[in-house]
Amino acid sequence: MRDMNTTILLETTRLAFTGEIPFPLIIERLASAGVERYIVDLSARTRTCYDEAGNLLTDPMPLHDASPIDATWYAEQIREAIRASQQKEISYPEFLRRIMTAGCAAYAVFLAGRQVIYWSRRGEFHVEPFPSRT
């Protein structure tokens, strides 16, 4: 078991926020850095990466001027933001702002399971499989 590569983890956050690399490449880099899964806590504005041994690294997310997380879950708006992000119509920070406005409090990305689970402050959730590989 190797340790997670902290440099790569922190760099992927920076690259995601500057729009320099898309989600599939971020996932590839995180996997190569030893990440099994990660959780983005939108309330705390953090991302916590975990390896297979349960080791973790939490880094802050530079998300500024975002609205508070809505108490109501708007599932269709979550799905619309996901599609817009997948089609490269919006930036990662804009994606986060949209899902927060739609009631998303956090999401977990499971690299090996190839899915993301988004959830609300009350426990409503949406499971999104990774886009098919092309």
PDB file of C-alpha atoms in Angstrom:
ATOM      1  CA  MET A   1       0.000   0.000   0.000  1.00  0.00           C
ATOM      2  CA  ARG A   2       1.420   3.337  -0.993  1.00  0.00           C
ATOM      3  CA  ASP A   3       0.603   6.658   0.634  1.00  0.00           C
ATOM      4  CA  MET A   4      -1.565   9.162  -1.190  1.00  0.00           C
ATOM      5  CA  ASN A   5       0.430  11.710  -3.148  1.00  0.00           C
ATOM      6  CA  THR A   6      -0.429  14.988  -1.398  1.00  0.00           C
ATOM      7  CA  THR A   7       1.044  17.125  -4.170  1.00  0.00           C
ATOM      8  CA  ILE A   8      -1.237  15.571  -6.787  1.00  0.00           C
ATOM      9  CA  LEU A   9      -4.273  15.856  -4.514  1.00  0.00           C
ATOM     10  CA  LEU A  10      -3.770  19.558  -3.915  1.00  0.00           C
ATOM     11  CA  GLU A  11      -2.937  20.177  -7.557  1.00  0.00           C
ATOM     12  CA  THR A  12      -6.174  18.552  -8.739  1.00  0.00           C
ATOM     13  CA  THR A  13      -8.179  20.969  -6.599  1.00  0.00           C
ATOM     14  CA  ARG A  14      -6.356  23.923  -8.133  1.00  0.00           C
ATOM     15  CA  LEU A  15      -6.753  22.584 -11.676  1.00  0.00           C
ATOM     16  CA  ALA A  16     -10.459  21.873 -11.183  1.00  0.00           C
ATOM     17  CA  PHE A  17     -11.102  25.424 -10.001  1.00  0.00           C
ATOM     18  CA  THR A  18      -9.133  26.988 -12.843  1.00  0.00           C
ATOM     19  CA  GLY A  19     -10.846  24.739 -15.382  1.00  0.00           C
ATOM     20  CA  GLU A  20      -7.567  23.383 -16.707  1.00  0.00           C
ATOM     21  CA  ILE A  21      -8.593  19.710 -16.610  1.00  0.00           C
ATOM     22  CA  PRO A  22     -11.960  17.923 -16.927  1.00  0.00           C
ATOM     23  CA  PHE A  23     -13.521  15.549 -14.387  1.00  0.00           C
ATOM     24  CA  PRO A  24     -12.339  12.319 -16.089  1.00  0.00           C
ATOM     25  CA  LEU A  25      -8.716  13.482 -15.952  1.00  0.00           C
ATOM     26  CA  ILE A  26      -9.093  14.559 -12.324  1.00  0.00           C
ATOM     27  CA  ILE A  27     -10.377  11.073 -11.493  1.00  0.00           C
ATOM     28  CA  GLU A  28      -7.464   9.496 -13.362  1.00  0.00           C
ATOM     29  CA  ARG A  29      -4.933  11.641 -11.482  1.00  0.00           C
ATOM     30  CA  LEU A  30      -6.554  11.012  -8.102  1.00  0.00           C
ATOM     31  CA  ALA A  31      -6.558   7.252  -8.734  1.00  0.00           C
ATOM     32  CA  SER A  32      -2.872   7.383  -9.676  1.00  0.00           C
ATOM     33  CA  ALA A  33      -2.252   9.293  -6.435  1.00  0.00           C
ATOM     34  CA  GLY A  34      -3.748   6.450  -4.375  1.00  0.00           C
ATOM     35  CA  VAL A  35      -7.255   7.851  -3.810  1.00  0.00           C
ATOM     36  CA  GLU A  36     -10.094   5.339  -3.457  1.00  0.00           C
ATOM     37  CA  ARG A  37     -12.881   7.848  -2.814  1.00  0.00           C
ATOM     38  CA  TYR A  38     -13.447  11.447  -1.800  1.00  0.00           C
ATOM     39  CA  ILE A  39     -16.145  13.547  -0.219  1.00  0.00           C
ATOM     40  CA  VAL A  40     -16.820  17.181  -1.002  1.00  0.00           C
ATOM     41  CA  ASP A  41     -18.485  18.878   1.984  1.00  0.00           C
ATOM     42  CA  LEU A  42     -20.075  21.997   0.551  1.00  0.00           C
ATOM     43  CA  SER A  43     -21.005  23.322   3.996  1.00  0.00           C
ATOM     44  CA  ALA A  44     -17.388  23.231   5.155  1.00  0.00           C
ATOM     45  CA  ARG A  45     -15.995  23.971   1.665  1.00  0.00           C
ATOM     46  CA  THR A  46     -13.598  21.012   1.924  1.00  0.00           C
ATOM     47  CA  ARG A  47     -12.672  17.902  -0.005  1.00  0.00           C
ATOM     48  CA  THR A  48     -11.519  14.842   1.932  1.00  0.00           C
ATOM     49  CA  CYS A  49      -9.696  12.110  -0.002  1.00  0.00           C
ATOM     50  CA  TYR A  50      -9.379   8.567   1.355  1.00  0.00           C
ATOM     51  CA  ASP A  51      -7.089   5.732   0.337  1.00  0.00           C
ATOM     52  CA  GLU A  52      -7.833   2.012   0.693  1.00  0.00           C
ATOM     53  CA  ALA A  53      -6.288   1.907   4.180  1.00  0.00           C
ATOM     54  CA  GLY A  54      -8.560   4.688   5.432  1.00  0.00           C
ATOM     55  CA  ASN A  55      -5.868   7.359   5.487  1.00  0.00           C
ATOM     56  CA  LEU A  56      -7.240  10.750   4.614  1.00  0.00           C
ATOM     57  CA  LEU A  57      -6.298  14.210   3.484  1.00  0.00           C
ATOM     58  CA  THR A  58      -8.632  17.192   3.723  1.00  0.00           C
ATOM     59  CA  ASP A  59      -8.007  20.282   1.660  1.00  0.00           C
ATOM     60  CA  PRO A  60      -9.983  23.533   1.495  1.00  0.00           C
ATOM     61  CA  MET A  61     -11.939  24.371  -1.605  1.00  0.00           C
ATOM     62  CA  PRO A  62     -11.458  27.922  -2.879  1.00  0.00           C
ATOM     63  CA  LEU A  63     -15.168  28.486  -3.447  1.00  0.00           C
ATOM     64  CA  HIS A  64     -15.977  32.096  -2.797  1.00  0.00           C
ATOM     65  CA  ASP A  65     -19.197  34.089  -2.966  1.00  0.00           C
ATOM     66  CA  ALA A  66     -21.427  31.009  -3.038  1.00  0.00           C
ATOM     67  CA  SER A  67     -24.953  31.203  -1.691  1.00  0.00           C
ATOM     68  CA  PRO A  68     -25.895  29.150   1.368  1.00  0.00           C
ATOM     69  CA  ILE A  69     -27.060  25.609   0.705  1.00  0.00           C
ATOM     70  CA  ASP A  70     -30.785  25.635   0.085  1.00  0.00           C
ATOM     71  CA  ALA A  71     -32.857  23.639   2.579  1.00  0.00           C
ATOM     72  CA  THR A  72     -35.047  22.316  -0.252  1.00  0.00           C
ATOM     73  CA  TRP A  73     -33.803  19.524  -2.528  1.00  0.00           C
ATOM     74  CA  TYR A  74     -34.297  20.285  -6.217  1.00  0.00           C
ATOM     75  CA  ALA A  75     -33.340  16.982  -7.849  1.00  0.00           C
ATOM     76  CA  GLU A  76     -33.965  18.154 -11.408  1.00  0.00           C
ATOM     77  CA  GLN A  77     -31.710  21.190 -10.928  1.00  0.00           C
ATOM     78  CA  ILE A  78     -28.982  18.884  -9.594  1.00  0.00           C
ATOM     79  CA  ARG A  79     -29.277  16.706 -12.692  1.00  0.00           C
ATOM     80  CA  GLU A  80     -29.267  19.768 -14.960  1.00  0.00           C
ATOM     81  CA  ALA A  81     -26.068  21.066 -13.329  1.00  0.00           C
ATOM     82  CA  ILE A  82     -24.441  17.644 -13.734  1.00  0.00           C
ATOM     83  CA  ARG A  83     -25.335  17.559 -17.441  1.00  0.00           C
ATOM     84  CA  ALA A  84     -24.112  21.127 -17.992  1.00  0.00           C
ATOM     85  CA  SER A  85     -20.826  20.241 -16.308  1.00  0.00           C
ATOM     86  CA  GLN A  86     -20.443  17.027 -18.316  1.00  0.00           C
ATOM     87  CA  GLN A  87     -21.043  18.965 -21.529  1.00  0.00           C
ATOM     88  CA  LYS A  88     -18.458  21.568 -20.460  1.00  0.00           C
ATOM     89  CA  GLU A  89     -21.063  24.337 -20.493  1.00  0.00           C
ATOM     90  CA  ILE A  90     -20.174  25.534 -16.982  1.00  0.00           C
ATOM     91  CA  SER A  91     -17.032  25.713 -14.855  1.00  0.00           C
ATOM     92  CA  TYR A  92     -16.480  23.614 -11.743  1.00  0.00           C
ATOM     93  CA  PRO A  93     -17.057  26.576  -9.375  1.00  0.00           C
ATOM     94  CA  GLU A  94     -20.307  27.365 -11.229  1.00  0.00           C
ATOM     95  CA  PHE A  95     -21.328  23.700 -10.979  1.00  0.00           C
ATOM     96  CA  LEU A  96     -20.795  23.816  -7.209  1.00  0.00           C
ATOM     97  CA  ARG A  97     -22.775  27.043  -6.873  1.00  0.00           C
ATOM     98  CA  ARG A  98     -25.670  25.557  -8.842  1.00  0.00           C
ATOM     99  CA  ILE A  99     -25.881  22.336  -6.861  1.00  0.00           C
ATOM    100  CA  MET A 100     -25.676  24.262  -3.587  1.00  0.00           C
ATOM    101  CA  THR A 101     -28.573  26.467  -4.702  1.00  0.00           C
ATOM    102  CA  ALA A 102     -30.415  23.248  -5.581  1.00  0.00           C
ATOM    103  CA  GLY A 103     -29.990  21.920  -2.038  1.00  0.00           C
ATOM    104  CA  CYS A 104     -26.867  19.747  -2.336  1.00  0.00           C
ATOM    105  CA  ALA A 105     -24.918  19.753   0.935  1.00  0.00           C
ATOM    106  CA  ALA A 106     -22.245  17.243  -0.066  1.00  0.00           C
ATOM    107  CA  TYR A 107     -21.275  14.587  -2.550  1.00  0.00           C
ATOM    108  CA  ALA A 108     -19.068  11.503  -2.549  1.00  0.00           C
ATOM    109  CA  VAL A 109     -17.086  10.236  -5.521  1.00  0.00           C
ATOM    110  CA  PHE A 110     -16.310   6.520  -5.613  1.00  0.00           C
ATOM    111  CA  LEU A 111     -13.518   5.961  -8.114  1.00  0.00           C
ATOM    112  CA  ALA A 112     -13.641   2.144  -8.346  1.00  0.00           C
ATOM    113  CA  GLY A 113     -17.448   2.124  -8.205  1.00  0.00           C
ATOM    114  CA  ARG A 114     -17.552   4.804 -10.915  1.00  0.00           C
ATOM    115  CA  GLN A 115     -20.366   6.780  -9.352  1.00  0.00           C
ATOM    116  CA  VAL A 116     -21.115   9.956  -7.444  1.00  0.00           C
ATOM    117  CA  ILE A 117     -23.725  10.271  -4.713  1.00  0.00           C
ATOM    118  CA  TYR A 118     -25.104  13.766  -4.079  1.00  0.00           C
ATOM    119  CA  TRP A 119     -27.132  14.432  -0.934  1.00  0.00           C
ATOM    120  CA  SER A 120     -29.130  17.152   0.756  1.00  0.00           C
ATOM    121  CA  ARG A 121     -29.220  18.517   4.269  1.00  0.00           C
ATOM    122  CA  ARG A 122     -32.173  16.183   4.957  1.00  0.00           C
ATOM    123  CA  GLY A 123     -30.801  13.051   3.333  1.00  0.00           C
ATOM    124  CA  GLU A 124     -32.427  13.162  -0.084  1.00  0.00           C
ATOM    125  CA  PHE A 125     -29.949  11.898  -2.647  1.00  0.00           C
ATOM    126  CA  HIS A 126     -29.141  11.332  -6.285  1.00  0.00           C
ATOM    127  CA  VAL A 127     -26.760   8.657  -7.612  1.00  0.00           C
ATOM    128  CA  GLU A 128     -24.963   9.548 -10.830  1.00  0.00           C
ATOM    129  CA  PRO A 129     -22.889   6.929 -12.669  1.00  0.00           C
ATOM    130  CA  PHE A 130     -19.715   8.205 -14.293  1.00  0.00           C
ATOM    131  CA  PRO A 131     -20.224   9.024 -17.966  1.00  0.00           C
ATOM    132  CA  SER A 132     -19.319   6.122 -20.210  1.00  0.00           C
ATOM    133  CA  ARG A 133     -15.734   6.079 -21.376  1.00  0.00           C
ATOM    134  CA  THR A 134     -15.259   7.288 -24.917  1.00  0.00           C
TER     135      THR A 134
END
